[in-house]
Coordinates of C-alpha atoms and ligand atoms in Angstrom, one line a residue:
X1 CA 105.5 110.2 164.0
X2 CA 104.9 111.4 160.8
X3 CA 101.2 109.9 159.0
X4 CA 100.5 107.6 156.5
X5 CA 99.3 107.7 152.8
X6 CA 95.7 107.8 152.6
X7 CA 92.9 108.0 149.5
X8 CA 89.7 109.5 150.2
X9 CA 86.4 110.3 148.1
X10 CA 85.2 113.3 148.6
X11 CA 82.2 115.7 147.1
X12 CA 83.9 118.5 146.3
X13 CA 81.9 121.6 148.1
X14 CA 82.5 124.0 145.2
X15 CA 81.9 121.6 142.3
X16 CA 79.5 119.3 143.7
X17 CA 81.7 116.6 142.0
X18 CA 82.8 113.5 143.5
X19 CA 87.0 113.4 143.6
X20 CA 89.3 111.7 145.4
X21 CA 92.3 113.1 147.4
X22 CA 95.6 111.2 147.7
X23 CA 97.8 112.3 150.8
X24 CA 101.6 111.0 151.3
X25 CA 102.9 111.2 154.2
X26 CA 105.5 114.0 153.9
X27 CA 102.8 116.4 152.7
X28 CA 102.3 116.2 149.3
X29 CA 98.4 115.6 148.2
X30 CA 96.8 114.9 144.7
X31 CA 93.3 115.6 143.4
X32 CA 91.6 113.4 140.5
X33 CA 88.2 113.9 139.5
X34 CA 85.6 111.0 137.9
X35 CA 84.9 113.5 135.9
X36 CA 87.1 113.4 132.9
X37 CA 89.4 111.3 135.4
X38 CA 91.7 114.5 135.7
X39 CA 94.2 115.0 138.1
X40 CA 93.6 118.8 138.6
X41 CA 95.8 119.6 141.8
X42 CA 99.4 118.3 142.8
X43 CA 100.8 119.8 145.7
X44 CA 104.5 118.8 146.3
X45 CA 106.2 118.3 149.9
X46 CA 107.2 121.7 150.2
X47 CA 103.1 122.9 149.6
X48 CA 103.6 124.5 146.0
X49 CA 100.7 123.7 144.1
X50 CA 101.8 122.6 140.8
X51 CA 99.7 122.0 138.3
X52 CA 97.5 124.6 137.0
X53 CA 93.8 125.6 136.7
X54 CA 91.5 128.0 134.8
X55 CA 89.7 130.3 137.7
X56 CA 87.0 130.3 134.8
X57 CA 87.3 126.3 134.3
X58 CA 83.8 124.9 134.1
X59 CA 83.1 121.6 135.9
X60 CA 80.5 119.9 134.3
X61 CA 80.0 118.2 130.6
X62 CA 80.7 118.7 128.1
X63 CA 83.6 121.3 128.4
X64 CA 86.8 119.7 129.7
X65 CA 88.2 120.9 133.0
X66 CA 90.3 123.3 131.5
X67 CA 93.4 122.6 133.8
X68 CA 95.1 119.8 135.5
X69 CA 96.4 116.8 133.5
X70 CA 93.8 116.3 130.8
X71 CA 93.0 112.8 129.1
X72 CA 93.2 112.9 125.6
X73 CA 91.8 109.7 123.9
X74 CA 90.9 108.3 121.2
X75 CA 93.0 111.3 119.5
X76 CA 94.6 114.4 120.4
X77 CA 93.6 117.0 117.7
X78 CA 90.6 117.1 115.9
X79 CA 89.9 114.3 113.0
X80 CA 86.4 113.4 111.8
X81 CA 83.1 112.6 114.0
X82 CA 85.2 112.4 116.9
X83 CA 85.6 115.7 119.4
X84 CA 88.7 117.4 119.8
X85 CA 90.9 116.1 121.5
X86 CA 88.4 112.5 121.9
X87 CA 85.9 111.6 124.8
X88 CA 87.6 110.5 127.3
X89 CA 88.5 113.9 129.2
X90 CA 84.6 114.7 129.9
X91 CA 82.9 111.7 130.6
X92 CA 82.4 110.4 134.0
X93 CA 84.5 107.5 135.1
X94 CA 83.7 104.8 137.8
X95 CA 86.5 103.3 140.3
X96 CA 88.2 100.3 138.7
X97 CA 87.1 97.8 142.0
X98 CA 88.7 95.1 140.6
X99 CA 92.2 96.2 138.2
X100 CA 93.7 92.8 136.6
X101 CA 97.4 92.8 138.2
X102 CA 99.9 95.6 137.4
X103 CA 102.7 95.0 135.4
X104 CA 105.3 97.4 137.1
X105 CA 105.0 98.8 140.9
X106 CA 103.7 101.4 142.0
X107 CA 103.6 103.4 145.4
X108 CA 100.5 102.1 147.6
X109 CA 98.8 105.8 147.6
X110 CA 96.8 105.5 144.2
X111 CA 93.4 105.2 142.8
X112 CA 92.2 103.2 140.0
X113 CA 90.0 104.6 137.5
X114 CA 88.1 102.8 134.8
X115 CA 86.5 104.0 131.7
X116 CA 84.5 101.8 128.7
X117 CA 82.9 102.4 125.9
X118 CA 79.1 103.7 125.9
X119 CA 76.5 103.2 123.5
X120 CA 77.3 107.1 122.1
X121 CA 80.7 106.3 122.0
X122 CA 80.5 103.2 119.7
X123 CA 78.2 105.7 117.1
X124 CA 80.8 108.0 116.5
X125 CA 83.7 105.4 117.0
X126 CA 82.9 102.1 116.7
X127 CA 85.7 100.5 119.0
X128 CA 85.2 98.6 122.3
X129 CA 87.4 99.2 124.6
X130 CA 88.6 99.2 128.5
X131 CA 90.4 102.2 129.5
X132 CA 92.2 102.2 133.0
X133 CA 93.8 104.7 134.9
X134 CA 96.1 104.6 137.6
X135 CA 96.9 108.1 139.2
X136 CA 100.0 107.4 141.9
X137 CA 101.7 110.0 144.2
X138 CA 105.2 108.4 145.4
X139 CA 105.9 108.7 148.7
X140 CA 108.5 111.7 147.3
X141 CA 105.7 113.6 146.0
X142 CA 106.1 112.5 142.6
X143 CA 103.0 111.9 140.4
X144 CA 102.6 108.9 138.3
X145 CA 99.6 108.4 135.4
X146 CA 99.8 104.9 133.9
X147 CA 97.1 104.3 131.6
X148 CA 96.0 100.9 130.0
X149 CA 94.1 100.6 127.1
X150 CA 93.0 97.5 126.2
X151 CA 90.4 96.6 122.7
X152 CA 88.0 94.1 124.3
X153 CA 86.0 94.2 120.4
X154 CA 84.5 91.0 119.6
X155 CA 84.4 91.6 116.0
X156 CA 87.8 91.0 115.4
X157 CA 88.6 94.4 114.3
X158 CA 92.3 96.2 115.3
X159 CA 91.4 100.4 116.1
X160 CA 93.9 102.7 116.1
X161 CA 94.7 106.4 118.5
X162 CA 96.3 109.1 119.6
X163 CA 96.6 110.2 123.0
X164 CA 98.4 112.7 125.1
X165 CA 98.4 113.4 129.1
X166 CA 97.6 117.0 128.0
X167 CA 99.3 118.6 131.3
X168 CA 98.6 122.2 132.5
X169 CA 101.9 123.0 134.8
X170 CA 101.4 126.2 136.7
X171 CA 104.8 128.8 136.4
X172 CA 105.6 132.0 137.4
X173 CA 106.0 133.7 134.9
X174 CA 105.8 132.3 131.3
X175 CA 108.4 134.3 129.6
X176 CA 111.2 133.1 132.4
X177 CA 110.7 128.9 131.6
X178 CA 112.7 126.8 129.4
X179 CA 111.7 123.4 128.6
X180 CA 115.1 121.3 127.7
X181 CA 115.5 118.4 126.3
X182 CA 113.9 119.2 123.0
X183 CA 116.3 120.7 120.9
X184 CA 117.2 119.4 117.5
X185 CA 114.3 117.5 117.6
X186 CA 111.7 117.5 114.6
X187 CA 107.9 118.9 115.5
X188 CA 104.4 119.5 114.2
X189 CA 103.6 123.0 114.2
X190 CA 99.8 123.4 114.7
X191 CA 100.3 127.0 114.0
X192 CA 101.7 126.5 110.8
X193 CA 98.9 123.9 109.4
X194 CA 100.9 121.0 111.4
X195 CA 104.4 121.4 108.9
X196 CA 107.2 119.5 110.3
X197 CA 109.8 121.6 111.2
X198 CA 113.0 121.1 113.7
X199 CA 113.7 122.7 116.7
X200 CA 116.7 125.4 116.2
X201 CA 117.2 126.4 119.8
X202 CA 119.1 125.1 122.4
X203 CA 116.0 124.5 125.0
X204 CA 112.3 125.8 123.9
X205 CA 111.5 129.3 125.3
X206 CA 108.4 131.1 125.2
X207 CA 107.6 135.0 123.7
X208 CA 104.7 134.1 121.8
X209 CA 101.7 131.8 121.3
X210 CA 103.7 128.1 120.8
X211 CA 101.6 124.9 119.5
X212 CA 103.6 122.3 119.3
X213 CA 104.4 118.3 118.8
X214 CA 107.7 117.0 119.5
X215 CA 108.2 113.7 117.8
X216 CA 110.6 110.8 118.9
X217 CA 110.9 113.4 122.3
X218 CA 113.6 111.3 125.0
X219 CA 112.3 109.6 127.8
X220 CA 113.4 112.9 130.3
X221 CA 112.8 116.6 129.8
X222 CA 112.7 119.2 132.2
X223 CA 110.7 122.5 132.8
X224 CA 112.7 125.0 134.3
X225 CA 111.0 127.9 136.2
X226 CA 113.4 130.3 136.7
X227 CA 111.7 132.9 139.2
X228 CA 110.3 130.2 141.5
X229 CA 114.2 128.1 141.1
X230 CA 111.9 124.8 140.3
X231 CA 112.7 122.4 138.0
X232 CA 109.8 120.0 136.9
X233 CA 111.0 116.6 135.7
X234 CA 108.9 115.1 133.1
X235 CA 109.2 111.3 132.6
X236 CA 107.4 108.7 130.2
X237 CA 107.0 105.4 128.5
X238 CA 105.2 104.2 125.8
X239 CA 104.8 107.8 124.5
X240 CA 107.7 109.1 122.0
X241 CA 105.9 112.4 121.4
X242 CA 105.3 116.2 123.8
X243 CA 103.1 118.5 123.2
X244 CA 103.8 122.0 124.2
X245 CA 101.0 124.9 124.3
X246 CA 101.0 128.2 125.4
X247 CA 97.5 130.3 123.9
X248 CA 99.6 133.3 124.9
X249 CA 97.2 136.7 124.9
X250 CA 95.4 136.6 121.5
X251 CA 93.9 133.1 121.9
X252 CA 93.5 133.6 126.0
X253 CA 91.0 136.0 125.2
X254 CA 89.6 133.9 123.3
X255 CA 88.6 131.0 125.4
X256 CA 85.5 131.2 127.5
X257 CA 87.2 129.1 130.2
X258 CA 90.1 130.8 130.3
X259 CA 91.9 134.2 131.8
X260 CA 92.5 137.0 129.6
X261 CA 96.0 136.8 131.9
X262 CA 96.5 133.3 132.7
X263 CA 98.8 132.5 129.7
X264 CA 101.7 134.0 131.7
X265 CA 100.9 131.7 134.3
X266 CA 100.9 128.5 132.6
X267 CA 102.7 126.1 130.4
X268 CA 100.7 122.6 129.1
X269 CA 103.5 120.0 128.8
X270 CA 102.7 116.6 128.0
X271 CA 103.9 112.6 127.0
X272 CA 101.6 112.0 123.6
X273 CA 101.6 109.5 121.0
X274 CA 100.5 111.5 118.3
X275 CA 102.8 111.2 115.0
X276 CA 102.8 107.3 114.8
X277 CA 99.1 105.8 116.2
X278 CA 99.0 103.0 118.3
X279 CA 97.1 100.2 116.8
X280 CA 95.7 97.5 119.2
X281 CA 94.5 94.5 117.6
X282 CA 91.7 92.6 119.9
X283 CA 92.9 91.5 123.4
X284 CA 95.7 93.3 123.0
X285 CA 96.4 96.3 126.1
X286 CA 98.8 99.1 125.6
X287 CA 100.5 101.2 128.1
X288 CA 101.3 104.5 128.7
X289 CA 102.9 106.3 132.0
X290 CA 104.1 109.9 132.4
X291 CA 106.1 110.7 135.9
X292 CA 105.8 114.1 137.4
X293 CA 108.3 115.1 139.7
X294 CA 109.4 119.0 140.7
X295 CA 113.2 119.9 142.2
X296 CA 114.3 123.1 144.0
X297 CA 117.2 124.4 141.0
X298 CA 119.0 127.1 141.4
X299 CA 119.3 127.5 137.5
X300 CA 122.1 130.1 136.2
X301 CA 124.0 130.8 132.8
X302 CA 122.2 127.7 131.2
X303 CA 123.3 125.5 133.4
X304 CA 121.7 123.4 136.4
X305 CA 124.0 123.2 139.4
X306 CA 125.5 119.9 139.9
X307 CA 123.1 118.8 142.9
X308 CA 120.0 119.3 141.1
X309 CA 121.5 117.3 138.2
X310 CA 122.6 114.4 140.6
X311 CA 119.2 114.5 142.5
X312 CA 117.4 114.6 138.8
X313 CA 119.3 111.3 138.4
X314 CA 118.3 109.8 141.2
X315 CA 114.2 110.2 140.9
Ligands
LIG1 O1 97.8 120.7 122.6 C1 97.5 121.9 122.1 C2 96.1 122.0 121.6 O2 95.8 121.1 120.7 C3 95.9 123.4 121.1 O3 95.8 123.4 119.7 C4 94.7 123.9 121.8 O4 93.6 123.7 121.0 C5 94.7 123.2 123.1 O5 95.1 121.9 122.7 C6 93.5 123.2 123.9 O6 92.5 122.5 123.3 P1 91.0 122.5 124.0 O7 90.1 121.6 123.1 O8 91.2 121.9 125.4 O9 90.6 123.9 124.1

């Protein structure tokens, strides 16, 4: 008979860090570390690994795992005192032993995660606040992040963010993905000084370095890797924006933590809200999910075969 789900902490044996390993029954597995509270390995039922991960990724603070499904908060980008890309993604989080009920359901094979705001935090931004993380793998093999944020400040003050689920997907072969469900849309171009600019193509492709924020981005878009016939389903809610990120071979080489090579294995994909901050006045929680799922397509002339397209309807 086939197992159950299970969650286990574990040290990891090359890392030394604590993690914990979700298992579904039908095979598929999830890593999320405390540290950072990044997801950094998603193996589907059919055994693919697919998220991706620097082999030169460092493991300990203050760099950023440089892989999995990074936790962008309070900002994506880098704005004043605060680090790029905000605190959240290497600090240490604690298991959330006791999260207040959850407003939508969710499979039983997940961990809660809890961040709050430290003493170094509040100098550089002073906002209290309760961060909680719920990292869910679906008895399909579909991965779910849902993140509450709630401002717990007792001086009465609203704070504003940004945030992105800043998601490293692992490909074949970077120059044979599309990512549809963009076009037409308007987008920041960090290469260009952030102009606003709109999306010409008829689904994103990728020849050169690409740094990009998609604004008002629908609530489906999908990642097709054409060598390995996998489509990657991307869902959210309560995040209009994506970023999209390739370093490409210039600024590969230039990251410690990252292969002069790996560019052309990778593609960071992720739900943000980015071009409209949220503002939480206190007591107030805000919500954010981003839903993972990956589908055998047989992709051809632009056009996903019908079966793909009915089983994309029905995750
Ligand atoms: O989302 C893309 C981006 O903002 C790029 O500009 C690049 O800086 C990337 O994030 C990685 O940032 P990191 O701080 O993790 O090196």
């Amino acid at each position: 008979m086939a197992g159950t789900a299970s969650v286990e902490r574990v040290k990891d044996r090359a890392t030394g860090l604590d993690k914990f390993v979700l298992r579904e029954a039908r095979g598929s597995s999830v890593e999320v570390y405390l540290y950072g509270g990044q997801v950094t390995f998603w193996k589907n039922n059919f055994g693919h690994q697919l998220l991706f991960v620097s082999n030169k990724a460092t493991f300990k603070p203050p760099k950023a795992i440089r892989g999995g499904i990074q936790i962008c908060f309070p900002q994506l980008g880098s704005h004043g005192a605060l680090e790029q890309h905000g605190f959240a993604r290497n600090q240490y989080w604690s298991v959330d032993e006791s999260p207040p009920p959850f407003p939508v359901a969710t499979s039983n094979c997940h961990i809660d995660l809890i961040l709050k705001s430290s003493q170094e935090d509040l100098k550089i931004w002073p906002h209290s606040y309760e961060f909680r993380l719920r990292v869910a793998l679906s008895p399909r093999g579909d991965l779910i992040l849902t993140s509450r944020i709630k401002n717990v400040s007792s001086d009465g003050k609203p704070f504003q963010f940004t945030f992105a689920y800043h998601t490293y997907f692992s490909v074949s072969d970077i120059s044979e993905v599309r990512v549809e469900g963009l076009e037409t849309l308007d987008y920041l171009d960090n290469l260009q000084s952030k102009n606003r600019c709109t999306e010409q193509g008829d689904a994103v492709v990728f020849e050169s370095e690409v740094d990009k924020i998609y604004l008002s981005a629908p609530p489906k878009i999908v990642i097709i890797d054409h060598e390995k016939k996998r489509t990657l389903v991307l869902r959210k809610e309560g995040l209009p924006d994506v970023v999209v990120w390739n370093p490409w071979d210039k600024k590969a080489k230039a990251m410690p933590d990252f292969g002069d090579d790996e560019y052309k294995n990778m593609l960071c994909v992720g739900a943000a809200a980015i071009e409209k901050p949220i503002t939480l006045k206190p007591g107030k929680e805000w919500l954010g999910t981003q839903e993972i799922s990956a589908v055998p397509s047989s992709y051809s002339s632009g056009q996903l075969d019908p079966e793909v397209i009915r089983r994309m309807h029905t995750i």
